Each structure stands twice: as structure tokens, then as C-alpha cells.
Amino acid sequence: MAKFELKLPKMGESVAEATITNWLKKVGETIEADEAVLEIATDKVDSEVPSEVTGVITEILFNVDDVVQVGQTIAIIEIEGSAVEAPPVAIPAQAVEAVSKTVETAKQIVAVPTNFADSDKFFSPLVKNIAKEEGVSVAELETIAGEGKDGRVTKNDILEYVKNRGNQPVVEAATVVEAPKATSAPVVQKAAPVSVNGGDEIVEMDRMRKLISGYMVASVQTSAHVQSFIEVDVTNIWKWREKNKNAFEKREGEKLTFTPIFMEAVAKALKDFPGMNISVDGDYIIKRKNINLGMAAALPNGNLIVPVIKNADQLNLVGMAKAVNDLGDRAKAGKLKPDDTQGGTYTVTNVGTFGSVFGTPIINQPQVGILALGAIRKVPAVIETPEGDFIGIRNKMFLSHSYDHRVVDGALGGSFVKRVADYLEAFDVNRDF
């Protein structure tokens, strides 16, 4: 009998690790090729890991809630055939010594308590990961004087601390904010106490809700959010869709919603205003080559996920509709792959789905903008014609644009959302799909 090592597969360009959430097979059970062995979760999506071979599971090397790196062996499967042993390799003494030092360092890092839940301070996921890798304890991390908003520890802060470890100034663990001049004592920020009575029910957030919570707080603390709003007349789009949706579904086998039409306009506007298709990394601006549109989607359990339409500017309306429907359907069914949520450069969220007229969405880091689509409503409006003005019933909606004022000023943020509106209002009612 031969032994096969089941490894955690590569799940996307920027996905380096995953958390084991459930083993679907036990030691001693038979597994078929392509049959799911376990369930894992990344910081974006949940997925299954299938077996590459048919055999019997003889060892399970990790437990539920363990974090596993891509490429690590997670289980041993016994398969038919003979094991092939590799010839022995002579290992130089210097290599043995280097490995011993690495193991000793790893032991010291593992011994460092890194339960960030015990800390009252907020630390971004990136800072936490660096702290774990460098063996910085929670207590030690709390002493770092952060340069971020409200004393938040940034990536540069912890890297500088690690570089000059042992020579850093110590500050109090609590965040201290400068008091007004009229007051001499400093004001310490503390979380407001929450009272619970006998009729209240306490429910712990699920894993995804905790992640979303962390991302939202981190985004607000990172970006200077500002909003621009514009009302758009989408009567032509409404009429065109009503006229063509049945023929579209018959020919393409896809439902035609408003979303791909809006996504098409956003992609065009991003091409016109590349300053919105950027990311921020510290003091550097990254100009994105591709236009990858994130599409916020609500899950059946109430959580939110943002699958990404890659190279959205290269898709026609049919291609956009297929991409929107595919990602939306797989999001609802929990079938998204980790790579489906990676690489977004700008995000669109449809708050109108739930009846909201407009909203003030939070930026999806490290992007610098997000557009909220409001509900389409029939409203009385002034219509200008060569014969004069008159009142008519029109289909209108609001576009709400949140952008990062650190790098996007009102002129760019406002011009961008105006261009999206212009594309929507100029929609050709005679166009083919």
C-alpha cells in the first residue's frame, strides 16, 4: 500500500492560509477521488477540499479551527500500490544547525500568547498577522505608540517596532485622546457598558460576521469617507429592459436584471476616470491596470460577500449579465471559490434591492470608492422639450458614491458619479443586446 499526502491546495493569488471548519471524513473511512474531505474557510469564503485519490484516510494532521498554510499536508490517505522511497540525501552540518535554530525560533513564537480577543484595542488583521509571525505578544503590541487614527497601530508602526525591538518607548495600553484646552486631565476612551436583563438573548457572532465587523471598523478608521449623491433618470433603461428581457432570456438562457446595465456604466466611467481605479498602501498610490468590479451580494444568513467580476470593462452586456448571474447564484449557494472574491478594484452595492432610496456604503479596503445603487421609483418630474416644460412620470434612482478623501477630492469623486449617471441617462433604447 502507498501513502498519499493530501495538501491544502492553492485557492487564489492572495490566499495564503485557511481555517479548518469541519472534517467530513474520519480516520479509517474510505474516500473517493473528487469527494470532499473537509470544509475550510478563508477570510472571504467557505469551501470544500476534495480528495485527489481514492483510498482510506489513515491520519488527520489538523483539528477543527486550526489555521493551515497553503501547501501543508493536512491528511494521509492510503492508496493501492507500492510506496516509492526517495534515496537518502546527505544533509550538511550547516543546514542541520540552521534548521535547529529555525525550529527553536518557531517554538518561541508559538509560546507567545496571541489571543487578541483579550485586548480592548483594535488591531487590523494585517497587524495581527505580523505580530504572530514576529512573536509579538498582545501585551507587547498594546505598548506600541501607533501613528494611525486615535493611536491605532499601523503596518509601518509594527514593522518599525520589530526592527528596533527593545528600544521602543512604552505607552499606556489604553488609548488616550488629547482633552480640550479647558480641561487639564486626559480623556480615556472606553467601550460603553452594555446592560443585559433577564429577557435578553445573547448570541455570539458567527465567524463571517466577526470578519465583516473587523473589516468595517478598519475601513472607517483607515479612510476619510466622504459622499456624493446624484439622481438619475433611468426611464429609457426601464422601458428597454421591459421590452427585451423575455427575448434575452430565450436567446441567452440568462435573466436580464438592471445590475449588468449599471455595472457596464460603472466600468466605462472607471475607464474615463482611472483615478478612481486605484488602491492605497501607506504613502503610496497603486494605479490598477485591470478594472475588476466587486459586486456586493447578500447571503441567505444575512451576511455579506463581495465576488469580483474580472476585467469588467472588456465584457459586453451579455457577458456582464452572465458574470453577474453566475457570481450571484454561486454566492447564494455557498459555492464561491476564494479567488472569486480577490482582486477587486472598485465595488458596487445595490441597496435598492431592500427598498433603500440611497445609502452611505463603507469602502472595501484597499479600494478608494464604492457606489450604492438606490431603488428605482416612479416620480413626477419636470421634462424639458422644445415646446416647453411639462410634468411627467419618470423612473428615477439615486447613486450614492462613497470615496476616500485621502486621495480622492470632491472634483474627481463627483465627476465620476456624474459620468456614471450620464451613461445611464444616455442609454440607447434601440440598442441590441
Short mmCIF file of C-alpha atoms in Angstrom, two decimals:
data_model
loop_
_atom_site.label_atom_id
_atom_site.label_comp_id
_atom_site.label_asym_id
_atom_site.label_seq_id
_atom_site.Cartn_x
_atom_site.Cartn_y
_atom_site.Cartn_z
CA MET A 1 0.00 0.00 0.00
CA ALA A 2 1.21 3.53 -0.77
CA LYS A 3 0.61 6.69 1.22
CA PHE A 4 -0.68 9.87 -0.40
CA GLU A 5 -0.26 13.26 1.29
CA LEU A 6 -3.36 15.44 0.92
CA LYS A 7 -2.20 19.07 0.93
CA LEU A 8 -4.14 22.31 1.30
CA PRO A 9 -4.49 23.43 -2.34
CA LYS A 10 -3.74 26.89 -3.69
CA MET A 11 -7.01 28.80 -3.51
CA GLY A 12 -6.20 32.13 -5.10
CA GLU A 13 -3.41 34.55 -5.81
CA SER A 14 -3.52 36.29 -2.44
CA VAL A 15 -4.84 33.45 -0.25
CA ALA A 16 -2.01 32.01 1.87
CA GLU A 17 -3.91 30.18 4.61
CA ALA A 18 -7.28 28.80 5.62
CA THR A 19 -9.06 27.71 8.79
CA ILE A 20 -10.40 24.16 9.05
CA THR A 21 -14.09 24.37 9.96
CA ASN A 22 -15.25 20.75 9.62
CA TRP A 23 -13.86 17.31 8.77
CA LEU A 24 -16.32 15.46 6.54
CA LYS A 25 -14.38 12.18 6.80
CA LYS A 26 -12.85 10.35 9.76
CA VAL A 27 -9.76 8.16 10.14
CA GLY A 28 -10.49 4.72 8.73
CA GLU A 29 -13.16 5.88 6.30
CA THR A 30 -12.91 5.30 2.56
CA ILE A 31 -12.71 8.35 0.32
CA GLU A 32 -13.35 8.51 -3.43
CA ALA A 33 -11.44 10.72 -5.85
CA ASP A 34 -13.01 14.22 -6.04
CA GLU A 35 -15.07 13.53 -2.90
CA ALA A 36 -14.95 16.31 -0.28
CA VAL A 37 -12.73 15.52 2.70
CA LEU A 38 -13.09 18.67 4.78
CA GLU A 39 -14.51 22.18 4.83
CA ILE A 40 -12.29 25.24 5.13
CA ALA A 41 -12.75 28.97 5.49
CA THR A 42 -10.57 31.81 4.27
CA ASP A 43 -11.06 35.45 5.22
CA LYS A 44 -13.58 35.70 2.38
CA VAL A 45 -15.38 32.46 1.58
CA ASP A 46 -16.04 28.92 2.80
CA SER A 47 -15.24 25.98 0.52
CA GLU A 48 -14.56 22.24 0.43
CA VAL A 49 -11.30 20.40 -0.21
CA PRO A 50 -11.74 17.29 -2.38
CA SER A 51 -9.51 14.23 -2.39
CA GLU A 52 -7.27 13.76 -5.41
CA VAL A 53 -7.21 9.97 -4.99
CA THR A 54 -9.33 7.01 -3.90
CA GLY A 55 -8.25 5.32 -0.68
CA VAL A 56 -8.59 5.12 3.09
CA ILE A 57 -7.83 8.01 5.44
CA THR A 58 -5.16 6.86 7.91
CA GLU A 59 -4.17 10.16 9.53
CA ILE A 60 -5.72 13.57 10.12
CA LEU A 61 -2.99 16.06 10.95
CA PHE A 62 -5.02 19.14 11.96
CA ASN A 63 -8.04 19.80 14.15
CA VAL A 64 -11.09 21.97 13.58
CA ASP A 65 -10.26 25.70 13.97
CA ASP A 66 -6.58 25.10 13.14
CA VAL A 67 -5.07 27.56 10.64
CA VAL A 68 -3.24 25.77 7.82
CA GLN A 69 -0.87 27.25 5.25
CA VAL A 70 -1.33 26.57 1.54
CA GLY A 71 0.78 23.55 0.59
CA GLN A 72 0.80 21.99 4.07
CA THR A 73 -0.11 18.30 4.38
CA ILE A 74 -3.45 18.03 6.18
CA ALA A 75 -4.17 14.30 5.93
CA ILE A 76 -2.63 10.98 4.87
CA ILE A 77 -4.58 8.68 2.53
CA GLU A 78 -3.58 5.06 1.97
CA ILE A 79 -3.98 4.03 -1.65
CA GLU A 80 -3.41 0.89 -3.70
CA GLY A 81 0.14 0.36 -4.95
CA SER A 82 3.65 0.40 -3.57
CA ALA A 83 5.25 3.35 -1.92
CA VAL A 84 8.34 4.65 -3.66
CA GLU A 85 11.06 5.66 -1.27
CA ALA A 86 13.38 8.50 -2.19
CA PRO A 87 17.13 7.77 -1.90
CA PRO A 88 18.75 9.11 1.26
CA VAL A 89 20.26 12.56 0.90
CA ALA A 90 23.30 13.71 2.84
CA ILE A 91 22.49 16.89 4.78
CA PRO A 92 25.36 19.29 5.51
CA ALA A 93 26.04 20.08 9.17
CA GLN A 94 25.45 23.81 8.49
CA ALA A 95 21.95 23.07 7.20
CA VAL A 96 21.14 20.99 10.28
CA GLU A 97 22.24 23.85 12.53
CA ALA A 98 20.17 26.37 10.55
CA VAL A 99 17.07 24.16 10.78
CA SER A 100 17.60 23.73 14.53
CA LYS A 101 17.70 27.49 15.01
CA THR A 102 14.56 27.92 12.91
CA VAL A 103 12.72 25.30 14.96
CA GLU A 104 13.80 26.94 18.22
CA THR A 105 12.61 30.35 16.96
CA ALA A 106 9.29 28.82 15.93
CA LYS A 107 8.86 27.31 19.38
CA GLN A 108 9.42 30.71 20.97
CA ILE A 109 6.88 32.31 18.64
CA VAL A 110 4.29 29.62 19.32
CA ALA A 111 4.82 30.13 23.05
CA VAL A 112 3.90 33.80 22.74
CA PRO A 113 0.25 34.36 23.73
CA THR A 114 -1.58 35.95 20.79
CA ASN A 115 -5.20 35.92 21.88
CA PHE A 116 -6.17 39.32 20.51
CA ALA A 117 -9.71 38.87 21.80
CA ASP A 118 -8.33 39.68 25.26
CA SER A 119 -7.29 43.15 24.13
CA ASP A 120 -9.55 46.20 24.31
CA LYS A 121 -7.64 47.86 21.47
CA PHE A 122 -8.40 47.37 17.79
CA PHE A 123 -5.70 45.81 15.61
CA SER A 124 -6.13 45.24 11.89
CA PRO A 125 -5.83 41.68 10.52
CA LEU A 126 -2.54 42.66 8.84
CA VAL A 127 -1.04 43.92 12.12
CA LYS A 128 -2.19 40.76 13.92
CA ASN A 129 -0.57 38.53 11.31
CA ILE A 130 2.72 40.44 11.52
CA ALA A 131 2.60 40.21 15.32
CA LYS A 132 2.10 36.43 15.18
CA GLU A 133 4.89 35.97 12.65
CA GLU A 134 7.33 38.11 14.63
CA GLY A 135 6.37 36.69 18.04
CA VAL A 136 4.97 39.97 19.39
CA SER A 137 2.64 39.27 22.32
CA VAL A 138 -0.67 41.04 22.88
CA ALA A 139 0.67 42.89 25.91
CA GLU A 140 3.72 43.97 23.93
CA LEU A 141 1.61 45.04 20.97
CA GLU A 142 -0.51 47.24 23.22
CA THR A 143 2.57 49.24 24.22
CA ILE A 144 3.38 50.32 20.64
CA ALA A 145 2.73 54.01 20.04
CA GLY A 146 0.56 53.95 16.91
CA GLU A 147 0.62 56.70 14.30
CA GLY A 148 -2.83 55.83 12.94
CA LYS A 149 -6.13 57.46 13.81
CA ASP A 150 -6.82 57.50 17.57
CA GLY A 151 -3.41 55.93 18.16
CA ARG A 152 -4.15 52.86 16.02
CA VAL A 153 -1.11 50.68 15.28
CA THR A 154 -0.40 50.61 11.54
CA LYS A 155 1.69 48.23 9.45
CA ASN A 156 4.57 50.71 9.43
CA ASP A 157 4.36 51.08 13.23
CA ILE A 158 4.75 47.37 13.96
CA LEU A 159 7.44 46.87 11.31
CA GLU A 160 9.41 49.76 12.79
CA TYR A 161 8.90 48.31 16.27
CA VAL A 162 10.15 44.87 15.19
CA LYS A 163 13.14 46.49 13.51
CA ASN A 164 14.14 48.36 16.68
CA ARG A 165 12.72 45.90 19.19
CA GLY A 166 13.68 46.61 22.75
CA ASN A 167 14.29 50.32 22.14
CA GLN A 168 10.70 51.44 21.71
CA PRO A 169 9.01 53.89 24.10
CA VAL A 170 6.29 52.36 26.26
CA VAL A 171 2.83 53.92 26.40
CA GLU A 172 -0.23 53.02 28.40
CA ALA A 173 -2.35 50.24 26.95
CA ALA A 174 -5.49 52.39 26.92
CA THR A 175 -5.94 54.87 24.06
CA VAL A 176 -5.53 58.39 25.34
CA VAL A 177 -7.06 61.28 23.43
CA GLU A 178 -5.98 64.88 23.98
CA ALA A 179 -8.57 66.66 26.07
CA PRO A 180 -9.93 70.12 25.20
CA LYS A 181 -7.77 73.02 26.38
CA ALA A 182 -10.24 73.91 29.09
CA THR A 183 -9.67 70.53 30.74
CA SER A 184 -6.34 69.55 32.25
CA ALA A 185 -6.93 65.79 32.62
CA PRO A 186 -6.65 63.45 29.61
CA VAL A 187 -9.77 61.64 28.43
CA VAL A 188 -9.51 57.84 28.14
CA GLN A 189 -11.75 56.21 25.55
CA LYS A 190 -13.64 53.19 26.87
CA ALA A 191 -16.32 51.00 25.34
CA ALA A 192 -19.80 51.86 26.55
CA PRO A 193 -21.11 49.26 29.02
CA VAL A 194 -23.92 47.04 27.77
CA SER A 195 -26.62 46.08 30.24
CA VAL A 196 -28.42 42.75 29.89
CA ASN A 197 -31.71 41.86 31.51
CA GLY A 198 -33.41 38.54 32.01
CA GLY A 199 -35.41 38.72 28.78
CA ASP A 200 -32.44 39.39 26.50
CA GLU A 201 -30.85 36.67 24.40
CA ILE A 202 -27.07 36.65 23.93
CA VAL A 203 -25.88 35.16 20.63
CA GLU A 204 -22.25 35.01 19.58
CA MET A 205 -21.44 36.37 16.11
CA ASP A 206 -20.61 33.69 13.57
CA ARG A 207 -17.15 33.62 12.01
CA MET A 208 -18.08 35.61 8.90
CA ARG A 209 -19.92 38.28 10.91
CA LYS A 210 -16.83 38.77 13.07
CA LEU A 211 -14.69 39.18 9.96
CA ILE A 212 -17.12 41.66 8.41
CA SER A 213 -17.23 43.59 11.69
CA GLY A 214 -13.45 43.85 11.74
CA TYR A 215 -13.26 44.94 8.09
CA MET A 216 -15.89 47.65 8.53
CA VAL A 217 -14.27 49.15 11.63
CA ALA A 218 -10.83 49.02 10.00
CA SER A 219 -12.12 50.74 6.86
CA VAL A 220 -13.73 53.60 8.77
CA GLN A 221 -10.54 54.06 10.79
CA THR A 222 -8.39 53.94 7.65
CA SER A 223 -10.22 56.01 5.03
CA ALA A 224 -11.61 59.54 5.26
CA HIS A 225 -15.08 58.75 3.96
CA VAL A 226 -17.00 61.42 2.05
CA GLN A 227 -20.12 61.03 -0.11
CA SER A 228 -21.62 62.49 -3.27
CA PHE A 229 -25.22 61.86 -4.35
CA ILE A 230 -26.86 62.24 -7.73
CA GLU A 231 -30.35 61.49 -9.04
CA VAL A 232 -30.59 59.66 -12.36
CA ASP A 233 -33.44 59.30 -14.84
CA VAL A 234 -33.43 55.64 -15.91
CA THR A 235 -36.76 55.65 -17.75
CA ASN A 236 -35.13 54.57 -21.02
CA ILE A 237 -33.38 51.68 -19.31
CA TRP A 238 -36.61 50.61 -17.61
CA LYS A 239 -38.51 50.59 -20.90
CA TRP A 240 -35.72 48.83 -22.82
CA ARG A 241 -35.45 46.06 -20.24
CA GLU A 242 -39.22 45.51 -20.15
CA LYS A 243 -39.19 45.23 -23.93
CA ASN A 244 -36.20 42.89 -24.22
CA LYS A 245 -35.97 40.77 -21.05
CA ASN A 246 -38.02 37.83 -22.40
CA ALA A 247 -36.15 37.72 -25.70
CA PHE A 248 -32.85 38.00 -23.86
CA GLU A 249 -33.66 35.05 -21.59
CA LYS A 250 -34.87 32.97 -24.54
CA ARG A 251 -31.73 33.64 -26.59
CA GLU A 252 -29.06 33.65 -23.88
CA GLY A 253 -30.62 31.43 -21.22
CA GLU A 254 -29.99 34.18 -18.64
CA LYS A 255 -32.28 36.53 -16.76
CA LEU A 256 -31.72 40.20 -17.60
CA THR A 257 -31.68 42.34 -14.45
CA PHE A 258 -30.74 46.00 -14.10
CA THR A 259 -27.43 45.15 -12.39
CA PRO A 260 -25.37 44.30 -15.51
CA ILE A 261 -26.56 47.50 -17.18
CA PHE A 262 -25.39 49.53 -14.18
CA MET A 263 -22.12 47.59 -13.98
CA GLU A 264 -21.44 48.31 -17.64
CA ALA A 265 -21.83 52.06 -16.99
CA VAL A 266 -19.55 51.92 -13.94
CA ALA A 267 -16.84 50.08 -15.90
CA LYS A 268 -16.98 52.73 -18.64
CA ALA A 269 -16.72 55.53 -16.09
CA LEU A 270 -13.72 53.90 -14.41
CA LYS A 271 -12.01 53.81 -17.80
CA ASP A 272 -12.70 57.54 -18.16
CA PHE A 273 -11.53 58.29 -14.59
CA PRO A 274 -8.64 55.91 -13.78
CA GLY A 275 -8.02 57.94 -10.63
CA MET A 276 -10.93 56.03 -9.07
CA ASN A 277 -9.44 52.65 -10.01
CA ILE A 278 -6.60 52.80 -7.50
CA SER A 279 -5.55 51.43 -4.12
CA VAL A 280 -3.65 52.99 -1.23
CA ASP A 281 -0.70 51.35 0.52
CA GLY A 282 0.65 53.65 3.21
CA ASP A 283 2.02 56.72 1.44
CA TYR A 284 1.86 55.08 -1.98
CA ILE A 285 -0.91 55.01 -4.60
CA ILE A 286 -1.25 51.88 -6.73
CA LYS A 287 -2.80 52.54 -10.13
CA ARG A 288 -4.66 49.38 -11.08
CA LYS A 289 -4.20 48.11 -14.62
CA ASN A 290 -7.37 45.99 -14.70
CA ILE A 291 -10.90 47.07 -13.90
CA ASN A 292 -12.26 44.39 -11.55
CA LEU A 293 -15.72 45.22 -10.22
CA GLY A 294 -16.76 43.93 -6.82
CA MET A 295 -20.46 43.13 -6.57
CA ALA A 296 -21.76 43.14 -3.01
CA ALA A 297 -24.19 40.26 -2.51
CA ALA A 298 -26.37 39.43 0.49
CA LEU A 299 -26.26 35.82 1.68
CA PRO A 300 -29.28 33.85 2.94
CA ASN A 301 -27.94 34.03 6.52
CA GLY A 302 -27.87 37.83 6.39
CA ASN A 303 -24.11 38.16 5.93
CA LEU A 304 -22.45 39.96 3.04
CA ILE A 305 -19.90 38.85 0.47
CA VAL A 306 -18.27 40.66 -2.47
CA PRO A 307 -17.49 38.46 -5.50
CA VAL A 308 -15.48 40.14 -8.24
CA ILE A 309 -16.11 40.48 -11.99
CA LYS A 310 -12.61 40.40 -13.50
CA ASN A 311 -11.79 42.73 -16.44
CA ALA A 312 -15.33 44.09 -16.38
CA ASP A 313 -14.55 46.77 -18.99
CA GLN A 314 -13.88 44.04 -21.58
CA LEU A 315 -17.35 42.50 -21.28
CA ASN A 316 -20.37 43.35 -23.42
CA LEU A 317 -23.82 43.39 -21.88
CA VAL A 318 -24.37 39.66 -22.47
CA GLY A 319 -21.02 38.79 -20.88
CA MET A 320 -21.73 41.11 -17.96
CA ALA A 321 -25.16 39.55 -17.38
CA LYS A 322 -23.68 36.05 -17.39
CA ALA A 323 -20.94 37.09 -14.94
CA VAL A 324 -23.41 38.84 -12.60
CA ASN A 325 -25.83 35.90 -12.58
CA ASP A 326 -23.10 33.29 -12.15
CA LEU A 327 -21.45 35.03 -9.19
CA GLY A 328 -24.81 35.89 -7.61
CA ASP A 329 -26.12 32.33 -7.87
CA ARG A 330 -22.91 30.77 -6.53
CA ALA A 331 -22.80 33.28 -3.68
CA LYS A 332 -26.31 32.30 -2.56
CA ALA A 333 -25.48 28.60 -2.87
CA GLY A 334 -22.19 28.97 -0.95
CA LYS A 335 -20.22 27.74 -3.98
CA LEU A 336 -17.85 30.67 -4.45
CA LYS A 337 -14.14 29.90 -4.63
CA PRO A 338 -11.61 32.03 -2.73
CA ASP A 339 -10.30 33.51 -5.99
CA ASP A 340 -13.81 34.75 -6.84
CA THR A 341 -13.54 37.39 -4.10
CA GLN A 342 -9.97 38.52 -4.76
CA GLY A 343 -8.52 41.37 -6.81
CA GLY A 344 -11.41 43.85 -6.77
CA THR A 345 -10.50 47.44 -7.69
CA TYR A 346 -13.91 49.11 -7.19
CA THR A 347 -17.17 47.93 -5.60
CA VAL A 348 -20.86 48.39 -6.39
CA THR A 349 -23.63 47.59 -3.89
CA ASN A 350 -27.36 47.54 -4.67
CA VAL A 351 -29.12 48.93 -1.59
CA GLY A 352 -32.25 49.41 -3.68
CA THR A 353 -32.86 45.66 -3.53
CA PHE A 354 -34.14 46.18 0.01
CA GLY A 355 -36.11 49.34 -0.79
CA SER A 356 -33.50 51.91 0.27
CA VAL A 357 -33.56 55.12 -1.75
CA PHE A 358 -29.86 55.76 -1.13
CA GLY A 359 -27.14 54.86 1.35
CA THR A 360 -23.64 55.71 2.55
CA PRO A 361 -21.66 52.49 1.99
CA ILE A 362 -18.30 51.80 3.62
CA ILE A 363 -15.29 51.47 1.31
CA ASN A 364 -13.97 47.96 0.65
CA GLN A 365 -10.26 48.28 1.55
CA PRO A 366 -7.78 48.88 -0.02
CA GLN A 367 -10.04 50.36 -2.72
CA VAL A 368 -10.90 54.07 -2.66
CA GLY A 369 -14.53 54.09 -3.77
CA ILE A 370 -17.86 52.26 -3.60
CA LEU A 371 -21.13 53.06 -5.37
CA ALA A 372 -24.57 52.35 -3.89
CA LEU A 373 -27.50 51.88 -6.29
CA GLY A 374 -30.78 53.10 -4.84
CA ALA A 375 -34.28 51.80 -5.53
CA ILE A 376 -35.87 52.76 -8.86
CA ARG A 377 -39.05 54.77 -8.21
CA LYS A 378 -41.78 56.32 -10.32
CA VAL A 379 -41.78 60.04 -9.54
CA PRO A 380 -43.27 63.22 -11.04
CA ALA A 381 -40.56 65.19 -12.83
CA VAL A 382 -40.14 68.29 -14.96
CA ILE A 383 -39.47 67.28 -18.58
CA GLU A 384 -37.87 69.84 -20.87
CA THR A 385 -38.91 69.80 -24.56
CA PRO A 386 -38.58 72.26 -27.47
CA GLU A 387 -42.27 73.03 -26.99
CA GLY A 388 -41.76 73.87 -23.32
CA ASP A 389 -41.62 72.18 -19.91
CA PHE A 390 -44.24 69.82 -18.59
CA ILE A 391 -44.72 67.38 -15.70
CA GLY A 392 -44.44 63.66 -16.42
CA ILE A 393 -43.97 60.33 -14.64
CA ARG A 394 -40.34 59.14 -14.81
CA ASN A 395 -38.35 56.23 -13.41
CA LYS A 396 -35.60 57.66 -11.22
CA MET A 397 -32.98 56.46 -8.76
CA PHE A 398 -30.17 57.84 -6.60
CA LEU A 399 -26.50 56.95 -6.93
CA SER A 400 -24.55 57.30 -3.67
CA HIS A 401 -20.79 57.47 -4.07
CA SER A 402 -18.51 57.00 -1.04
CA TYR A 403 -14.84 57.75 -1.68
CA ASP A 404 -11.58 58.09 0.23
CA HIS A 405 -10.83 61.79 0.72
CA ARG A 406 -7.18 60.98 1.47
CA VAL A 407 -6.59 60.53 -2.27
CA VAL A 408 -9.88 61.42 -3.99
CA ASP A 409 -11.10 65.02 -3.86
CA GLY A 410 -14.66 66.18 -4.46
CA ALA A 411 -13.96 67.12 -8.08
CA LEU A 412 -12.91 63.58 -9.00
CA GLY A 413 -15.45 61.83 -6.78
CA GLY A 414 -18.31 63.99 -8.04
CA SER A 415 -17.23 63.89 -11.70
CA PHE A 416 -17.01 60.11 -11.62
CA VAL A 417 -20.53 59.51 -10.30
CA LYS A 418 -21.84 62.18 -12.72
CA ARG A 419 -20.25 60.28 -15.61
CA VAL A 420 -21.97 57.07 -14.47
CA ALA A 421 -25.27 58.98 -14.43
CA ASP A 422 -24.60 60.39 -17.91
CA TYR A 423 -24.02 56.92 -19.33
CA LEU A 424 -27.25 55.64 -17.76
CA GLU A 425 -29.36 58.57 -18.96
CA ALA A 426 -27.89 58.32 -22.47
CA PHE A 427 -28.80 54.62 -22.72
CA ASP A 428 -29.80 53.80 -26.31
CA VAL A 429 -33.33 52.36 -26.35
CA ASN A 430 -32.70 51.00 -29.85
CA ARG A 431 -29.56 49.06 -28.96
CA ASP A 432 -29.31 45.33 -29.37
CA PHE A 433 -28.15 43.09 -26.56
#
